[in-house]
Tab-separated table of C-alpha atoms in Angstrom:
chain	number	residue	atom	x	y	z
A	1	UNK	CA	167.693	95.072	33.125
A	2	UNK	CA	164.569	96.145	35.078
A	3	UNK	CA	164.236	100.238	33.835
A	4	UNK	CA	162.320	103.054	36.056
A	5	UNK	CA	162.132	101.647	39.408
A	6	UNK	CA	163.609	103.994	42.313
A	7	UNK	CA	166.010	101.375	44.361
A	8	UNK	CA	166.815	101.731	48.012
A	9	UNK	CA	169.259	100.005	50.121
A	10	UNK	CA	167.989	99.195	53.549
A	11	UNK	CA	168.728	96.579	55.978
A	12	UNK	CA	166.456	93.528	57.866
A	13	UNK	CA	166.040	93.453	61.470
A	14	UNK	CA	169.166	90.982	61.623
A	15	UNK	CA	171.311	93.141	59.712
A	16	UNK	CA	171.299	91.839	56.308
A	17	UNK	CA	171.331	93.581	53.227
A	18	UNK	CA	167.376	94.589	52.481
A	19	UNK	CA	166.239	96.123	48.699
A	20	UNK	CA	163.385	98.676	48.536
A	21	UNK	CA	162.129	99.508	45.419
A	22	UNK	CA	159.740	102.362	44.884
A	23	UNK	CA	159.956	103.016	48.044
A	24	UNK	CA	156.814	100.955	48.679
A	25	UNK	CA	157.845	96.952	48.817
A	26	UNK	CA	161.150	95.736	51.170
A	27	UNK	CA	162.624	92.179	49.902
A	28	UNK	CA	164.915	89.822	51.424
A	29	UNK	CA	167.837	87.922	50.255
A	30	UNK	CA	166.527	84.556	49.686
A	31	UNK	CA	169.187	82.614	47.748
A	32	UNK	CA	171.917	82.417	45.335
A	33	UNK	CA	171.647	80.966	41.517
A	34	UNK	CA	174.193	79.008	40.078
A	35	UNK	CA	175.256	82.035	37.791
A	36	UNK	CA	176.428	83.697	40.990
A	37	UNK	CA	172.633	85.924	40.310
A	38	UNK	CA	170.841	86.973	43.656
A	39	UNK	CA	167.268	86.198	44.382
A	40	UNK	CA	165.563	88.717	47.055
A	41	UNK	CA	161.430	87.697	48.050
A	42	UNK	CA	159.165	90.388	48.760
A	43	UNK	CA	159.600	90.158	53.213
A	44	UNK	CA	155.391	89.884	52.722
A	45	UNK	CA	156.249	86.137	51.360
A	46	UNK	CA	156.712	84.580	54.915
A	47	UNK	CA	153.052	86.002	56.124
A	48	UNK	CA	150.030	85.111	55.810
A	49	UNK	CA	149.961	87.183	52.250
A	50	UNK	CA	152.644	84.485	51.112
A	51	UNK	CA	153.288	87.074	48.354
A	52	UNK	CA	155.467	85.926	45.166
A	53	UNK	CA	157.296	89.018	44.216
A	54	UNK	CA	160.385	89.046	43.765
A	55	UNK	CA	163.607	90.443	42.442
A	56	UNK	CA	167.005	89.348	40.577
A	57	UNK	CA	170.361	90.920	40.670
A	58	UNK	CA	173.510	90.652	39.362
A	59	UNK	CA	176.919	90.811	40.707
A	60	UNK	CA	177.116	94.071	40.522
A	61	UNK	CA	173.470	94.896	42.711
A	62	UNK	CA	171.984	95.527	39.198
A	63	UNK	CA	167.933	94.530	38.896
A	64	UNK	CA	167.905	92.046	36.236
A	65	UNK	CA	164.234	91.038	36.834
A	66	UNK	CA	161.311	92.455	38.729
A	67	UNK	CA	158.141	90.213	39.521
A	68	UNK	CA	155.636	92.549	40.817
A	69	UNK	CA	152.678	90.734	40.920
A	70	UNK	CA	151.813	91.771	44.971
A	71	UNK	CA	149.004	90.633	46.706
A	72	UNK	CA	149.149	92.728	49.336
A	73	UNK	CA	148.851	96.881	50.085
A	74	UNK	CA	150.947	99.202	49.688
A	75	UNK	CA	153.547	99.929	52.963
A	76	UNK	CA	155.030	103.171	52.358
A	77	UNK	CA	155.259	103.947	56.395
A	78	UNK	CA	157.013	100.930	57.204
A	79	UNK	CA	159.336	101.398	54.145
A	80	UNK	CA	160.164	104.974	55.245
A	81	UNK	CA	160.592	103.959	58.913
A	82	UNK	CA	163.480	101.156	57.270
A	83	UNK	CA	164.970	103.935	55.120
A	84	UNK	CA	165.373	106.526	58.012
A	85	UNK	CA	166.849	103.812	60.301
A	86	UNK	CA	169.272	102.493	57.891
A	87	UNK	CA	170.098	106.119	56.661
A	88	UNK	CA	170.815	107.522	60.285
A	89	UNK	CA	172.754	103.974	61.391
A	90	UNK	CA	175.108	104.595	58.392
A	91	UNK	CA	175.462	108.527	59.764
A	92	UNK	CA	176.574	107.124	62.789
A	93	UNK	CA	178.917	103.975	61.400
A	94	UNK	CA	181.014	106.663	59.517
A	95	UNK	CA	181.378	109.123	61.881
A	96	UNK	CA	184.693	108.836	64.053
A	97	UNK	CA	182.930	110.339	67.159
A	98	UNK	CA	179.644	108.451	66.988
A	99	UNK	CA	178.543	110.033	70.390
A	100	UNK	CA	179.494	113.606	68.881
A	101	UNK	CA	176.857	113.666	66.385
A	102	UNK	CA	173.946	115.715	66.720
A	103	UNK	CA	171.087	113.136	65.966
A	104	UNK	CA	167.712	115.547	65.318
A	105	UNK	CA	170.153	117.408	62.869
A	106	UNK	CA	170.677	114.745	61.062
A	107	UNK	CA	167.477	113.507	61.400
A	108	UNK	CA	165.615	116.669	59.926
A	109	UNK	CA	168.499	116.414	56.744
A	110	UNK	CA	167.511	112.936	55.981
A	111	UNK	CA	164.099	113.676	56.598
A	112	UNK	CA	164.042	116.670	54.085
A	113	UNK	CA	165.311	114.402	51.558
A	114	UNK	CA	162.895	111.348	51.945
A	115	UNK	CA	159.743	114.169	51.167
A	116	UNK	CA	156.692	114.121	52.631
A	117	UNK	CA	156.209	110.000	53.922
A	118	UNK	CA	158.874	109.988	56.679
A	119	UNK	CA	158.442	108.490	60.127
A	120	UNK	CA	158.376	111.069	62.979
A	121	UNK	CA	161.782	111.780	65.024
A	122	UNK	CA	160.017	109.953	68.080
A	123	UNK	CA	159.361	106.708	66.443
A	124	UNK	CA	163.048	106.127	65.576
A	125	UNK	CA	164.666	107.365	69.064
A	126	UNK	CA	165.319	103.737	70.564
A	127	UNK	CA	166.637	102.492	67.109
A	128	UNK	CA	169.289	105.104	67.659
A	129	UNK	CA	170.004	104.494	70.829
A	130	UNK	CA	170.863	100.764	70.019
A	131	UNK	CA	172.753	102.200	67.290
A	132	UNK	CA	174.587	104.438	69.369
A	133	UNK	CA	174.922	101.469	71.681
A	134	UNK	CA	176.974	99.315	69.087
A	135	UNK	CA	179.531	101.691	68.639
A	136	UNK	CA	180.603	101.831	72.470
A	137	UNK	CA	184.327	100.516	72.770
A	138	UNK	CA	184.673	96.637	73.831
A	139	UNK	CA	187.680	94.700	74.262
A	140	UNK	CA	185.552	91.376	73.335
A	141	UNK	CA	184.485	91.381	69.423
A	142	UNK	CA	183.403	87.521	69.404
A	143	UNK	CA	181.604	84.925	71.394
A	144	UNK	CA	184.913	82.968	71.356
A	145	UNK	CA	186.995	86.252	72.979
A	146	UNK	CA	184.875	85.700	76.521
A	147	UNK	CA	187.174	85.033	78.954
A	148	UNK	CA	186.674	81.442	80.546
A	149	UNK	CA	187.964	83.600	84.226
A	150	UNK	CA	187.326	86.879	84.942
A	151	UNK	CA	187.459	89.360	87.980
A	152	UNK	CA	183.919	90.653	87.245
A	153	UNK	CA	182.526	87.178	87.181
A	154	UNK	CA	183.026	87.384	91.192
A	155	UNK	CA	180.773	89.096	93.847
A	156	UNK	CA	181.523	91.513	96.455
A	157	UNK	CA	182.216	88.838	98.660
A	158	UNK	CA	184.112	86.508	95.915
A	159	UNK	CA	181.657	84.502	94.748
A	160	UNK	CA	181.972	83.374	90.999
A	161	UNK	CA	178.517	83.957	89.345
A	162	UNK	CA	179.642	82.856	85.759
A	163	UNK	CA	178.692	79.348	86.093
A	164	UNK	CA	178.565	77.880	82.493
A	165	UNK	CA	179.872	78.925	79.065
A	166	UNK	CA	180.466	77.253	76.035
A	167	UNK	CA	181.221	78.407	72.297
A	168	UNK	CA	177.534	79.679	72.499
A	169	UNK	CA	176.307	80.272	75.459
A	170	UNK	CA	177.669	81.713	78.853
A	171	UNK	CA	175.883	81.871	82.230
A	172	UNK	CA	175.537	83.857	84.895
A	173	UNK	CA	174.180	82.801	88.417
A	174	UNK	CA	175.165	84.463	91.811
A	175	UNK	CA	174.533	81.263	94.762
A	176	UNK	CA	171.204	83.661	95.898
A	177	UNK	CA	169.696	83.134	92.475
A	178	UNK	CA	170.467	79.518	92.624
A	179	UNK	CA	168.913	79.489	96.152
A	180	UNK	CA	165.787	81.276	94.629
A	181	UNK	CA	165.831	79.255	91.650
A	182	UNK	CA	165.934	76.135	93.894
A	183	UNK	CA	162.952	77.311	96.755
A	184	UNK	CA	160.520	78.802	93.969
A	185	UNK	CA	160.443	76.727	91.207
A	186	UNK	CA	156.741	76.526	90.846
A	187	UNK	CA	156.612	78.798	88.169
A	188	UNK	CA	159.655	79.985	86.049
A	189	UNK	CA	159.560	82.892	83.514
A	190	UNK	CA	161.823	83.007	80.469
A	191	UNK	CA	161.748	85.516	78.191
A	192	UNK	CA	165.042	86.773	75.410
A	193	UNK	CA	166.285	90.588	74.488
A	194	UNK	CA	168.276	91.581	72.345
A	195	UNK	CA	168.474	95.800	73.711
A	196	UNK	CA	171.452	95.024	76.171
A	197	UNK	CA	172.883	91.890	73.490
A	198	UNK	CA	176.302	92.842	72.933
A	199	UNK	CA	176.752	92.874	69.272
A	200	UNK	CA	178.742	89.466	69.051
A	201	UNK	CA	175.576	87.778	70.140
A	202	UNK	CA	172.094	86.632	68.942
A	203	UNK	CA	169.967	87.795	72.994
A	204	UNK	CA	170.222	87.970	76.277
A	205	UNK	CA	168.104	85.174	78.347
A	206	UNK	CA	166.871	86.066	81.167
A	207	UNK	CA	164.922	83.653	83.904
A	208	UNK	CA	162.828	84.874	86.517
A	209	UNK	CA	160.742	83.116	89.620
A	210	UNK	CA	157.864	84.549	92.136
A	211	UNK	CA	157.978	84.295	95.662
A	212	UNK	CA	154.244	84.156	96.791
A	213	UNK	CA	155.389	85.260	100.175
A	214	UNK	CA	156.812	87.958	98.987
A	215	UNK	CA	154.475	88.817	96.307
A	216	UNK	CA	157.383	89.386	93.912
A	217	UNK	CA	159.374	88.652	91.048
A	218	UNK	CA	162.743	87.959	91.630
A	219	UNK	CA	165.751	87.785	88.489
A	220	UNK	CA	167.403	84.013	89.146
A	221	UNK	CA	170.106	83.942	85.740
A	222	UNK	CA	171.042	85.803	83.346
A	223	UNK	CA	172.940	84.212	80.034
A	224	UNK	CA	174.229	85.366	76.526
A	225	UNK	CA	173.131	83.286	73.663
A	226	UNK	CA	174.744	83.699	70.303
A	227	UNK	CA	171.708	82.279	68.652
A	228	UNK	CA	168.228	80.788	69.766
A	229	UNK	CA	168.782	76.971	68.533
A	230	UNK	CA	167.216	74.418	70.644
A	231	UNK	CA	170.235	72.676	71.891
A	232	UNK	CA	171.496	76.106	73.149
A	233	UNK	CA	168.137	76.378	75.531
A	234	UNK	CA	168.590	72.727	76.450
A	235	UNK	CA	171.308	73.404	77.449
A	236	UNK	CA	170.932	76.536	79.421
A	237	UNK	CA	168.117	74.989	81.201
A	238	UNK	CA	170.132	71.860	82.025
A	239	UNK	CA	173.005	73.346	83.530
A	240	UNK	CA	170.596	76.006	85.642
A	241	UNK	CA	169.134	72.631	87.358
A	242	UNK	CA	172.344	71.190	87.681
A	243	UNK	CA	173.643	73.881	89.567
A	244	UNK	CA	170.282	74.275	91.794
A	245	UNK	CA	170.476	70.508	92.263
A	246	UNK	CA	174.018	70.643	93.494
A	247	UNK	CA	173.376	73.619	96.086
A	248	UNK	CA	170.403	71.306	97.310
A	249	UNK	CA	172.787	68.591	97.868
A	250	UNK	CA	171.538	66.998	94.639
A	251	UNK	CA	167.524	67.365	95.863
A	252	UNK	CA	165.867	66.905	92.317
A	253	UNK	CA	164.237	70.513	90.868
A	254	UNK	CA	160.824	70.042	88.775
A	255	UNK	CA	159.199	73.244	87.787
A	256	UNK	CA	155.417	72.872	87.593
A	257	UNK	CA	155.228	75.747	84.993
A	258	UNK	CA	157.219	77.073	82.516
A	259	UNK	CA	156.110	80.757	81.102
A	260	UNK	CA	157.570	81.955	77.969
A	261	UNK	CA	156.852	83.191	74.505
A	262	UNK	CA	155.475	81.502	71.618
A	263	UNK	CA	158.470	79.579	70.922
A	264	UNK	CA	159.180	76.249	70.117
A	265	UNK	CA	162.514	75.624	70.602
A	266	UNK	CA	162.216	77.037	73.997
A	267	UNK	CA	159.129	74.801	74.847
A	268	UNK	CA	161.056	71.876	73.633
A	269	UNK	CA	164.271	72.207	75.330
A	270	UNK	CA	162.319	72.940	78.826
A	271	UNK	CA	160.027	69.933	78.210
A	272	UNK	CA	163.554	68.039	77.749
A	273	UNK	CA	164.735	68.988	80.678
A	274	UNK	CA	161.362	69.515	83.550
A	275	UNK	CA	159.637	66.754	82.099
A	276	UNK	CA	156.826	67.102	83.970
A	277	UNK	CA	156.949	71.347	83.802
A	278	UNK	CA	153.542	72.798	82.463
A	279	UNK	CA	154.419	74.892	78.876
A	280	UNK	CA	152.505	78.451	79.185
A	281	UNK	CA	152.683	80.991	76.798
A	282	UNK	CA	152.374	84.360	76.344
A	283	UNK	CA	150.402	86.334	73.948
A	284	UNK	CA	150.328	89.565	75.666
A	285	UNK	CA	150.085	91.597	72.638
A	286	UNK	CA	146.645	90.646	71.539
A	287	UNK	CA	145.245	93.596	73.984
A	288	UNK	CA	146.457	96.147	71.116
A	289	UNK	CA	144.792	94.810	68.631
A	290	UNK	CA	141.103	95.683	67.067
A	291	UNK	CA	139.321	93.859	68.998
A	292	UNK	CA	136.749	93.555	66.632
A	293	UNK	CA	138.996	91.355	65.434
A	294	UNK	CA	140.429	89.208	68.507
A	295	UNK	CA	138.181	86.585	68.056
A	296	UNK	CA	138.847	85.843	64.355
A	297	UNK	CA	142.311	85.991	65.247
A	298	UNK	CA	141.950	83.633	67.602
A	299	UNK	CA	140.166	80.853	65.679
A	300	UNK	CA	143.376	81.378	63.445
A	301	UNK	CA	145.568	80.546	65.861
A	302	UNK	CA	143.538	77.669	67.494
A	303	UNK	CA	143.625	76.319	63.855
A	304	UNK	CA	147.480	76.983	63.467
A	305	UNK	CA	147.947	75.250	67.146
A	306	UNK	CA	145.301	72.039	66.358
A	307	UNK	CA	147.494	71.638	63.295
A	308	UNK	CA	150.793	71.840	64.978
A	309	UNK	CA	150.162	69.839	68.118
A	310	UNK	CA	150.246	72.297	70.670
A	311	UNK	CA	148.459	70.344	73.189
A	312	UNK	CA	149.387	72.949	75.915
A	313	UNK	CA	148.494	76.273	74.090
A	314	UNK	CA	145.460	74.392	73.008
A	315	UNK	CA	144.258	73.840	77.211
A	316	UNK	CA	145.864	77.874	77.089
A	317	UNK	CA	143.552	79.100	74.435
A	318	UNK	CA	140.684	77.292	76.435
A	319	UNK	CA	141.503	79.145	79.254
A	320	UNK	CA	141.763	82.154	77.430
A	321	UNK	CA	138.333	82.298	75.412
A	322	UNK	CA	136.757	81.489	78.738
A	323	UNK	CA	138.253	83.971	80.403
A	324	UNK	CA	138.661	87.193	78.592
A	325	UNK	CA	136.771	86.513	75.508
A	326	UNK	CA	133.286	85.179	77.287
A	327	UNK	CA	133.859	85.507	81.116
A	328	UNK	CA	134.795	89.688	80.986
A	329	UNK	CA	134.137	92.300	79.025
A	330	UNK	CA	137.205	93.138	76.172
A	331	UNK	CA	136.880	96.608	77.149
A	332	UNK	CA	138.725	95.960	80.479
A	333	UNK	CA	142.109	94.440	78.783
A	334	UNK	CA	141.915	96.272	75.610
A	335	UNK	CA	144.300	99.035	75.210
A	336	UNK	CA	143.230	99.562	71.251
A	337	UNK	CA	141.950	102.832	71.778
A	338	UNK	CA	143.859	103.705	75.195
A	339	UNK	CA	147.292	103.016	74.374
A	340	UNK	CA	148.445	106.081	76.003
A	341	UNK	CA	147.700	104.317	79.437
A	342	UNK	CA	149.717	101.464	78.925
A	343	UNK	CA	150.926	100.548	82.154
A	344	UNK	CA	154.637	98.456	83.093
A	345	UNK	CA	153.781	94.830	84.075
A	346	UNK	CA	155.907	92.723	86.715
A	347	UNK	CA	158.943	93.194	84.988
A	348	UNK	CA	159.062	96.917	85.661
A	349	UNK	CA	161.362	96.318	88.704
A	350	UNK	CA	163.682	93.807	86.383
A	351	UNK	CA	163.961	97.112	84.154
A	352	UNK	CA	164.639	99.452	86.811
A	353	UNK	CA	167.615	96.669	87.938
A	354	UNK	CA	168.995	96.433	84.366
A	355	UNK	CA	169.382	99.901	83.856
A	356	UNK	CA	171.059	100.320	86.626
A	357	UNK	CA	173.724	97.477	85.382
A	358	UNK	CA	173.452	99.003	82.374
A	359	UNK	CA	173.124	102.681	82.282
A	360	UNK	CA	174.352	102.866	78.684
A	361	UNK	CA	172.180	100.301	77.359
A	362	UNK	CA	167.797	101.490	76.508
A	363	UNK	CA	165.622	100.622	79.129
A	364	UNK	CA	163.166	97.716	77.793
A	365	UNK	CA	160.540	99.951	78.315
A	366	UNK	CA	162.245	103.313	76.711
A	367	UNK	CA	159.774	104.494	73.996
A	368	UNK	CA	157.763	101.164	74.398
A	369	UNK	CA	154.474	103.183	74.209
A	370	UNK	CA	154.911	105.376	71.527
A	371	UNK	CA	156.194	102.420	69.267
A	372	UNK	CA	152.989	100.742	69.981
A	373	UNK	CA	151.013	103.789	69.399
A	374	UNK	CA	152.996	104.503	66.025
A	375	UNK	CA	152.246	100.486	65.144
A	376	UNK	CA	148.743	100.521	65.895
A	377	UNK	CA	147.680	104.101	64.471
A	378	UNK	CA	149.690	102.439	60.915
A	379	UNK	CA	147.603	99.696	61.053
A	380	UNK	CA	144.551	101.825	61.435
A	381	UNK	CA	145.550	103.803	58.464
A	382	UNK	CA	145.911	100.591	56.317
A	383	UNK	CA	142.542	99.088	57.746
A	384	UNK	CA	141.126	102.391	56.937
A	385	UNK	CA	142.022	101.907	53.000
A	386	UNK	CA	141.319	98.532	53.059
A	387	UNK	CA	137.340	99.116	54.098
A	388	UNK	CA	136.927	102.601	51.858
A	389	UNK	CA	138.450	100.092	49.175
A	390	UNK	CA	135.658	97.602	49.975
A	391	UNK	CA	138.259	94.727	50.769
A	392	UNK	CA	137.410	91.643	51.708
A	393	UNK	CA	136.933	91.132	55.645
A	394	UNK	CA	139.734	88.362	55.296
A	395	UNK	CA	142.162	90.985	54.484
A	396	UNK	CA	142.010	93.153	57.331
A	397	UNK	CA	141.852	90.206	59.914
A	398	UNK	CA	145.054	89.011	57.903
A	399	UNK	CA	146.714	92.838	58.582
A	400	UNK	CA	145.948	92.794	62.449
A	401	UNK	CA	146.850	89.446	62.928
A	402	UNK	CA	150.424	89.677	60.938
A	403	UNK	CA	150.579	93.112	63.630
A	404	UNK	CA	150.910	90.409	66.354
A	405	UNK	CA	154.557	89.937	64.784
A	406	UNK	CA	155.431	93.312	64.866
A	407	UNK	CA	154.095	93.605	68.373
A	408	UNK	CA	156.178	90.870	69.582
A	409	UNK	CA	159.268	92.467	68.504
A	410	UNK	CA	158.422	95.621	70.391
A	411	UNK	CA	156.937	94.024	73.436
């Protein structure tokens, strides 16, 4: 066995077990041997770095081999901020009064003990509050427990807004988001969370539509996905047109554009279902990034979309280099050095509404800032080291474009 490395347990974003070890790489389960031996890859190995390292353990969590041949720097930030989280999430899993425990207490203990590298008590609030979040009492504890009938699936005036569910999905619809759905279908927005998932399930979808009369957004369904699978958004999408089609007295819906994130599986199932629907996506959270930068990043992306067939991101990315990256001046989109002016977008009054629904739940916004600010200033320290080290130029548009994944799961 492996002798003088400092092992920490940790978890991944999706709750699986995560290895540190010296407190500087984080590796992922990958697979199981035939000897019953684990295999964990360095989480580096599905980025651009496509690092090899790896570990081996035994049955009994025992290192029985360490590769360590990394080709990528050091993250001792990002392996503190993993540490903290998983340290104060187990504080709060053992205690019987989860809501009794004084957090920044426990925070300062744990902090003591980590030394000198430990993420500040600001950069960790939200992750509490989701942790905080999963301990609230529920009389439902799987996808399969949601009722089929329900009194709180009926409006005011008794209206049933639950108007799909299956063994993994269930939607939600009230007949005015159908009608708004139906009358302003031009452009729909679709976006996933997973701050106000219950814990049984893999996001919350949300759909959205803008009345240009109004000038506003307007929520039109929301749904509970246990996982983001293709057929699951086909199917969400299908039964939302269904149900606008049959409160138009079977009028056929087309929406000319479709808005979401860089996802295929959502792209796919809408293109599936609004055939002739326009695919645009979002990359909103190029505007933190160096922007000395931007356009190398985007030449890797063109490249990645050329080589994938995204024939709409490609007439996107067009659009895009015309418009911000020749037509105006970076300065005026770029919050790099201004992040503390961040400002909400339309979704603020979607935010306001959900909190309201769900006043025990983080906002989507709570803390959004300062995790951006605590991202970007990170990467700025690791650009730093990578110029004084005289690093290839490669290297540092590799760090800020791998930030765009980080970004994406704040954002």
């Amino acid at each position: 066995m492996e002798e003088d490395l400092i092992i920490d347990i940790s978890e991944s974003n999706k709750g699986k077990e995560q290895f540190i070890i010296n407190k500087k790489y984080k590796f992922n389960f990958s697979y199981k041997r035939k000897d019953n031996s684990e295999v964990y890859k360095c989480t580096e190995y599905k980025k651009i770095n496509k690092c090899k390292s790896f570990i081996i353990l035994n049955d009994k969590k025992e290192i029985l081999k360490y590769n360590s041949s990394h080709n990528h720097p050091e993250n001792e930030y990002d392996v503190s901020l993993s540490i903290m989280k998983h340290k104060i999430k187990d504080g709060i899993e053992k205690s019987s009064i989860p809501f009794g425990i004084k957090i920044k207490p426990l925070y300062n203990k744990i902090s003591k003990e980590m030394g000198l590298i430990c993420p500040e008590y600001n950069s960790i609030k939200s992750q509490i509050s989701r942790n905080l979040n999963k301990k609230l009492p529920s009389n439902v504890t799987k996808f399969a427990e949601i009722p089929s009938e329900s009194e709180y699936y009926k409006t005011k005036r008794g209206e049933n807004f639950m108007i799909f569910k299956n063994s993994n999905l269930i939607i939600f619809q009230s007949l005015f988001q159908a009608k708004l759905f139906r009358e302003y279908n031009d452009d729909i927005f679709v976006d996933g969370t997973f701050f106000i998932a219950p814990k049984f399930s893999y996001q919350v979808f949300i759909t959205r539509t803008y009345a240009k009369e109004l000038d506003s957004f307007y929520t039109t369904s929301f749904a509970i996905l246990k996982n983001k699978e293709q057929e699951t958004y086909k199917m969400l999408f299908e039964k939302l047109k269904k149900n606008a089609n049959t409160c138009n007295n079977n009028i056929r819906i087309e929406s000319k554009n479709l808005h979401c994130d860089f996802e295929r599986a959502i792209s796919k199932a809408a293109k599936t279902i609004f055939p002739n629907t326009n695919i645009k996506y979002s990359i909103s959270n190029l505007p933190f990034i160096n922007p000395e930068y931007i356009f190398d990043i985007y030449v890797i992306i063109k490249i990645k979309s050329i080589k994938n067939n995204y024939c709409q991101f490609l007439k996107f990315l067009e659009y895009f280099y015309k418009t911000y990256l020749i037509d105006y001046d970076m300065k005026i989109w770029n919050y790099y050095n201004n992040i503390e002016h961040i400002t909400n977008n339309a979704s603020e009054s979607l935010n306001k509404y959900l909190n309201n629904l769900f006043p025990t739940k983080p906002s989507f916004s709570l803390n959004k800032a300062n995790e951006i600010s605590v991202l970007i200033e990170r990467q700025k320290s690791i650009e730093a080291k990578l110029i004084d080290a005289k690093c290839d130029r490669n290297n540092i548009i590799n760090l800020w474009f791998d930030c765009l994944t980080d970004l994406n799961n704040i954002i």
